[in-house]
Amino acid sequence: NTSADEILHLDHRPLLGHDMCEAFPGLRGTDLPDTYRHVVATGQPHQRAQFVYAAGTISGAFDVHALPIGRQRVVIFFVDISERQRAEIALRRSEERYRLLFNSGNDSVFVYSVTTAGVPGMITQVNDVACQLLGYSREELLARGPHEISSPESLARLPAIFAQLRTCRNALFEAELLT
């Protein structure tokens, strides 16, 4: 159909009447043709997540579905998930870089939730350095808020720091922490 033509960047009409592996040579050596035959023989539908195809002008990752539609007939539909797959890979790489930066410095790093009043709530992330310097496990720190680990002087500066965060979107500061 025209949707498949758009996704695969081809004209399906010359493929009509051809064996599946003649029409799509990249399927040779995979189990997909046998899977389609099994759908026809048993009447059981099949779904394959992230089937990668690369042959001729067709290249990508696809979620593939095969449904029996009568005697010796099957309908196959697919969704091109190549862009989603690239986005997932980019997200994983970004998370890895974030984790590396978060844990590679010599300073304690804390990430706090923000309450509806606009003040810091509980710690949601903490790096390894903070755990080591304060002598707490990660779980112990994640169960605390700034009022439990900050000196009174540091707590008094928090409203100004959070005001800067709201207006400038960043704030660099030092705090005296309690062990």
PDB file of C-alpha atoms in Angstrom:
ATOM      1  CA  ASN A   1       0.000   0.000   0.000  1.00  0.00           C
ATOM      2  CA  THR A   2       1.031   3.628  -0.244  1.00  0.00           C
ATOM      3  CA  SER A   3       1.908   3.912   3.459  1.00  0.00           C
ATOM      4  CA  ALA A   4       4.377   1.039   3.143  1.00  0.00           C
ATOM      5  CA  ASP A   5       5.740   2.617  -0.020  1.00  0.00           C
ATOM      6  CA  GLU A   6       6.383   5.863   1.877  1.00  0.00           C
ATOM      7  CA  ILE A   7       8.008   4.139   4.856  1.00  0.00           C
ATOM      8  CA  LEU A   8      10.184   1.877   2.685  1.00  0.00           C
ATOM      9  CA  HIS A   9      10.845   4.463  -0.050  1.00  0.00           C
ATOM     10  CA  LEU A  10       9.756   2.151  -2.857  1.00  0.00           C
ATOM     11  CA  ASP A  11       6.918   1.310  -5.230  1.00  0.00           C
ATOM     12  CA  HIS A  12       5.281  -1.985  -4.185  1.00  0.00           C
ATOM     13  CA  ARG A  13       3.661  -2.702  -7.567  1.00  0.00           C
ATOM     14  CA  PRO A  14       6.735  -4.332  -9.177  1.00  0.00           C
ATOM     15  CA  LEU A  15       6.970  -6.634  -6.140  1.00  0.00           C
ATOM     16  CA  LEU A  16       3.488  -8.108  -6.550  1.00  0.00           C
ATOM     17  CA  GLY A  17       3.532 -11.819  -7.389  1.00  0.00           C
ATOM     18  CA  HIS A  18       7.118 -12.298  -6.211  1.00  0.00           C
ATOM     19  CA  ASP A  19       8.231 -14.598  -3.434  1.00  0.00           C
ATOM     20  CA  MET A  20       8.827 -12.698  -0.202  1.00  0.00           C
ATOM     21  CA  CYS A  21      12.602 -13.274  -0.272  1.00  0.00           C
ATOM     22  CA  GLU A  22      12.793 -12.210  -3.936  1.00  0.00           C
ATOM     23  CA  ALA A  23      10.949  -8.996  -3.126  1.00  0.00           C
ATOM     24  CA  PHE A  24      12.926  -8.376   0.059  1.00  0.00           C
ATOM     25  CA  PRO A  25      16.337 -10.099  -0.230  1.00  0.00           C
ATOM     26  CA  GLY A  26      17.354  -8.867   3.221  1.00  0.00           C
ATOM     27  CA  LEU A  27      14.930 -11.424   4.699  1.00  0.00           C
ATOM     28  CA  ARG A  28      17.091 -14.314   3.447  1.00  0.00           C
ATOM     29  CA  GLY A  29      18.948 -15.876   6.322  1.00  0.00           C
ATOM     30  CA  THR A  30      16.440 -14.606   8.888  1.00  0.00           C
ATOM     31  CA  ASP A  31      13.651 -16.530  10.552  1.00  0.00           C
ATOM     32  CA  LEU A  32      10.975 -14.058   9.470  1.00  0.00           C
ATOM     33  CA  PRO A  33       9.809 -15.914   6.318  1.00  0.00           C
ATOM     34  CA  ASP A  34       9.378 -19.128   8.350  1.00  0.00           C
ATOM     35  CA  THR A  35       7.599 -17.128  11.036  1.00  0.00           C
ATOM     36  CA  TYR A  36       5.113 -15.813   8.450  1.00  0.00           C
ATOM     37  CA  ARG A  37       4.558 -19.360   7.172  1.00  0.00           C
ATOM     38  CA  HIS A  38       3.926 -20.465  10.753  1.00  0.00           C
ATOM     39  CA  VAL A  39       1.294 -17.712  11.143  1.00  0.00           C
ATOM     40  CA  VAL A  40      -0.468 -19.011   8.016  1.00  0.00           C
ATOM     41  CA  ALA A  41      -0.240 -22.644   9.133  1.00  0.00           C
ATOM     42  CA  THR A  42      -1.339 -22.163  12.742  1.00  0.00           C
ATOM     43  CA  GLY A  43      -3.539 -19.083  12.563  1.00  0.00           C
ATOM     44  CA  GLN A  44      -1.561 -17.604  15.463  1.00  0.00           C
ATOM     45  CA  PRO A  45      -0.557 -13.927  15.130  1.00  0.00           C
ATOM     46  CA  HIS A  46       3.064 -12.857  15.608  1.00  0.00           C
ATOM     47  CA  GLN A  47       4.755  -9.678  16.697  1.00  0.00           C
ATOM     48  CA  ARG A  48       8.483  -8.955  16.414  1.00  0.00           C
ATOM     49  CA  ALA A  49       9.855  -5.882  18.134  1.00  0.00           C
ATOM     50  CA  GLN A  50      12.863  -4.144  16.633  1.00  0.00           C
ATOM     51  CA  PHE A  51      13.543  -6.202  13.522  1.00  0.00           C
ATOM     52  CA  VAL A  52      16.484  -4.562  11.750  1.00  0.00           C
ATOM     53  CA  TYR A  53      16.463  -4.660   7.950  1.00  0.00           C
ATOM     54  CA  ALA A  54      19.140  -3.353   5.605  1.00  0.00           C
ATOM     55  CA  ALA A  55      19.081  -4.315   1.934  1.00  0.00           C
ATOM     56  CA  GLY A  56      18.967  -2.208  -1.182  1.00  0.00           C
ATOM     57  CA  THR A  57      17.251   1.094  -0.540  1.00  0.00           C
ATOM     58  CA  ILE A  58      15.469  -0.141   2.602  1.00  0.00           C
ATOM     59  CA  SER A  59      17.187   0.357   5.912  1.00  0.00           C
ATOM     60  CA  GLY A  60      15.804   0.675   9.389  1.00  0.00           C
ATOM     61  CA  ALA A  61      14.387  -0.866  12.520  1.00  0.00           C
ATOM     62  CA  PHE A  62      10.770  -1.992  12.478  1.00  0.00           C
ATOM     63  CA  ASP A  63       8.152  -3.410  14.795  1.00  0.00           C
ATOM     64  CA  VAL A  64       6.581  -6.138  12.631  1.00  0.00           C
ATOM     65  CA  HIS A  65       3.157  -7.734  13.080  1.00  0.00           C
ATOM     66  CA  ALA A  66       1.726 -10.680  11.147  1.00  0.00           C
ATOM     67  CA  LEU A  67      -1.938 -11.605  11.402  1.00  0.00           C
ATOM     68  CA  PRO A  68      -3.768 -14.455   9.668  1.00  0.00           C
ATOM     69  CA  ILE A  69      -6.689 -13.176   7.571  1.00  0.00           C
ATOM     70  CA  GLY A  70      -8.176 -16.347   6.190  1.00  0.00           C
ATOM     71  CA  ARG A  71      -7.127 -19.519   4.490  1.00  0.00           C
ATOM     72  CA  GLN A  72      -3.478 -19.353   3.396  1.00  0.00           C
ATOM     73  CA  ARG A  73      -3.403 -15.566   3.795  1.00  0.00           C
ATOM     74  CA  VAL A  74      -1.578 -13.273   6.165  1.00  0.00           C
ATOM     75  CA  VAL A  75      -1.424  -9.520   6.515  1.00  0.00           C
ATOM     76  CA  ILE A  76       1.867  -8.019   7.603  1.00  0.00           C
ATOM     77  CA  PHE A  77       2.109  -4.523   8.950  1.00  0.00           C
ATOM     78  CA  PHE A  78       5.005  -2.693  10.457  1.00  0.00           C
ATOM     79  CA  VAL A  79       6.003   0.531  12.117  1.00  0.00           C
ATOM     80  CA  ASP A  80       9.324   2.210  11.400  1.00  0.00           C
ATOM     81  CA  ILE A  81      10.917   2.686  14.808  1.00  0.00           C
ATOM     82  CA  SER A  82      14.316   3.817  13.528  1.00  0.00           C
ATOM     83  CA  GLU A  83      13.922   7.370  14.814  1.00  0.00           C
ATOM     84  CA  ARG A  84      12.684   6.175  18.207  1.00  0.00           C
ATOM     85  CA  GLN A  85      15.611   3.762  18.405  1.00  0.00           C
ATOM     86  CA  ARG A  86      18.086   6.565  17.597  1.00  0.00           C
ATOM     87  CA  ALA A  87      16.464   8.758  20.257  1.00  0.00           C
ATOM     88  CA  GLU A  88      16.735   5.954  22.838  1.00  0.00           C
ATOM     89  CA  ILE A  89      20.429   5.500  22.037  1.00  0.00           C
ATOM     90  CA  ALA A  90      21.026   9.258  22.288  1.00  0.00           C
ATOM     91  CA  LEU A  91      19.202   9.347  25.623  1.00  0.00           C
ATOM     92  CA  ARG A  92      21.287   6.456  26.992  1.00  0.00           C
ATOM     93  CA  ARG A  93      24.500   8.194  25.913  1.00  0.00           C
ATOM     94  CA  SER A  94      23.352  11.457  27.467  1.00  0.00           C
ATOM     95  CA  GLU A  95      22.501   9.688  30.721  1.00  0.00           C
ATOM     96  CA  GLU A  96      25.923   8.017  30.722  1.00  0.00           C
ATOM     97  CA  ARG A  97      27.649  11.389  30.229  1.00  0.00           C
ATOM     98  CA  TYR A  98      25.512  12.924  32.990  1.00  0.00           C
ATOM     99  CA  ARG A  99      26.384  10.065  35.379  1.00  0.00           C
ATOM    100  CA  LEU A 100      30.070  10.404  34.532  1.00  0.00           C
ATOM    101  CA  LEU A 101      30.049  14.169  35.134  1.00  0.00           C
ATOM    102  CA  PHE A 102      27.890  13.813  38.237  1.00  0.00           C
ATOM    103  CA  ASN A 103      30.253  11.314  39.851  1.00  0.00           C
ATOM    104  CA  SER A 104      33.667  12.368  38.537  1.00  0.00           C
ATOM    105  CA  GLY A 105      34.258  15.649  40.366  1.00  0.00           C
ATOM    106  CA  ASN A 106      35.807  16.223  43.763  1.00  0.00           C
ATOM    107  CA  ASP A 107      32.816  18.177  45.077  1.00  0.00           C
ATOM    108  CA  SER A 108      29.667  16.914  46.745  1.00  0.00           C
ATOM    109  CA  VAL A 109      26.689  17.210  44.440  1.00  0.00           C
ATOM    110  CA  PHE A 110      23.096  17.103  45.643  1.00  0.00           C
ATOM    111  CA  VAL A 111      19.891  17.308  43.625  1.00  0.00           C
ATOM    112  CA  TYR A 112      16.834  18.344  45.614  1.00  0.00           C
ATOM    113  CA  SER A 113      13.154  18.217  44.851  1.00  0.00           C
ATOM    114  CA  VAL A 114      11.428  21.580  45.076  1.00  0.00           C
ATOM    115  CA  THR A 115       8.345  21.913  47.246  1.00  0.00           C
ATOM    116  CA  THR A 116       5.208  23.771  46.166  1.00  0.00           C
ATOM    117  CA  ALA A 117       6.472  26.651  48.331  1.00  0.00           C
ATOM    118  CA  GLY A 118       9.553  26.846  46.079  1.00  0.00           C
ATOM    119  CA  VAL A 119      12.030  25.669  48.697  1.00  0.00           C
ATOM    120  CA  PRO A 120      14.258  22.591  48.637  1.00  0.00           C
ATOM    121  CA  GLY A 121      12.588  19.362  49.649  1.00  0.00           C
ATOM    122  CA  MET A 122      14.144  15.934  49.855  1.00  0.00           C
ATOM    123  CA  ILE A 123      17.414  14.929  48.206  1.00  0.00           C
ATOM    124  CA  THR A 124      16.617  13.045  44.976  1.00  0.00           C
ATOM    125  CA  GLN A 125      20.170  12.393  43.751  1.00  0.00           C
ATOM    126  CA  VAL A 126      23.564  12.506  45.396  1.00  0.00           C
ATOM    127  CA  ASN A 127      27.021  11.700  44.081  1.00  0.00           C
ATOM    128  CA  ASP A 128      29.547   9.281  45.551  1.00  0.00           C
ATOM    129  CA  VAL A 129      31.768  12.090  46.885  1.00  0.00           C
ATOM    130  CA  ALA A 130      28.931  13.446  49.057  1.00  0.00           C
ATOM    131  CA  CYS A 131      28.307   9.993  50.520  1.00  0.00           C
ATOM    132  CA  GLN A 132      31.993   9.524  51.313  1.00  0.00           C
ATOM    133  CA  LEU A 133      32.546  13.009  52.764  1.00  0.00           C
ATOM    134  CA  LEU A 134      29.465  12.933  54.972  1.00  0.00           C
ATOM    135  CA  GLY A 135      29.781   9.278  55.953  1.00  0.00           C
ATOM    136  CA  TYR A 136      26.246   8.361  54.894  1.00  0.00           C
ATOM    137  CA  SER A 137      25.085   5.680  52.498  1.00  0.00           C
ATOM    138  CA  ARG A 138      23.256   6.874  49.379  1.00  0.00           C
ATOM    139  CA  GLU A 139      19.978   5.528  50.804  1.00  0.00           C
ATOM    140  CA  GLU A 140      20.487   7.467  54.046  1.00  0.00           C
ATOM    141  CA  LEU A 141      21.100  10.730  52.180  1.00  0.00           C
ATOM    142  CA  LEU A 142      18.135  10.190  49.859  1.00  0.00           C
ATOM    143  CA  ALA A 143      15.927  10.033  52.953  1.00  0.00           C
ATOM    144  CA  ARG A 144      17.056  13.487  54.111  1.00  0.00           C
ATOM    145  CA  GLY A 145      16.465  17.090  53.232  1.00  0.00           C
ATOM    146  CA  PRO A 146      18.806  20.090  53.478  1.00  0.00           C
ATOM    147  CA  HIS A 147      17.590  20.915  56.987  1.00  0.00           C
ATOM    148  CA  GLU A 148      19.086  17.628  58.208  1.00  0.00           C
ATOM    149  CA  ILE A 149      22.569  17.967  56.687  1.00  0.00           C
ATOM    150  CA  SER A 150      23.178  21.739  56.410  1.00  0.00           C
ATOM    151  CA  SER A 151      24.508  24.109  59.040  1.00  0.00           C
ATOM    152  CA  PRO A 152      22.132  26.853  60.252  1.00  0.00           C
ATOM    153  CA  GLU A 153      24.170  29.447  58.328  1.00  0.00           C
ATOM    154  CA  SER A 154      23.881  27.465  55.092  1.00  0.00           C
ATOM    155  CA  LEU A 155      20.128  26.975  55.628  1.00  0.00           C
ATOM    156  CA  ALA A 156      19.699  30.731  56.064  1.00  0.00           C
ATOM    157  CA  ARG A 157      21.216  31.302  52.576  1.00  0.00           C
ATOM    158  CA  LEU A 158      18.930  28.757  50.823  1.00  0.00           C
ATOM    159  CA  PRO A 159      16.054  31.167  50.023  1.00  0.00           C
ATOM    160  CA  ALA A 160      18.430  33.501  48.158  1.00  0.00           C
ATOM    161  CA  ILE A 161      20.046  30.577  46.322  1.00  0.00           C
ATOM    162  CA  PHE A 162      16.656  29.236  45.230  1.00  0.00           C
ATOM    163  CA  ALA A 163      15.588  32.710  44.110  1.00  0.00           C
ATOM    164  CA  GLN A 164      18.699  32.816  41.903  1.00  0.00           C
ATOM    165  CA  LEU A 165      17.858  29.360  40.543  1.00  0.00           C
ATOM    166  CA  ARG A 166      14.346  30.493  39.594  1.00  0.00           C
ATOM    167  CA  THR A 167      15.587  33.571  37.732  1.00  0.00           C
ATOM    168  CA  CYS A 168      18.954  32.444  36.321  1.00  0.00           C
ATOM    169  CA  ARG A 169      18.311  28.667  36.035  1.00  0.00           C
ATOM    170  CA  ASN A 170      21.629  27.932  37.808  1.00  0.00           C
ATOM    171  CA  ALA A 171      23.437  28.705  41.036  1.00  0.00           C
ATOM    172  CA  LEU A 172      26.931  27.870  42.183  1.00  0.00           C
ATOM    173  CA  PHE A 173      27.442  28.009  45.932  1.00  0.00           C
ATOM    174  CA  GLU A 174      29.229  26.438  48.851  1.00  0.00           C
ATOM    175  CA  ALA A 175      27.515  25.143  51.950  1.00  0.00           C
ATOM    176  CA  GLU A 176      28.671  23.894  55.290  1.00  0.00           C
ATOM    177  CA  LEU A 177      27.354  20.378  55.769  1.00  0.00           C
ATOM    178  CA  LEU A 178      26.982  18.386  58.955  1.00  0.00           C
ATOM    179  CA  THR A 179      28.294  14.854  59.309  1.00  0.00           C
TER     180      THR A 179
END
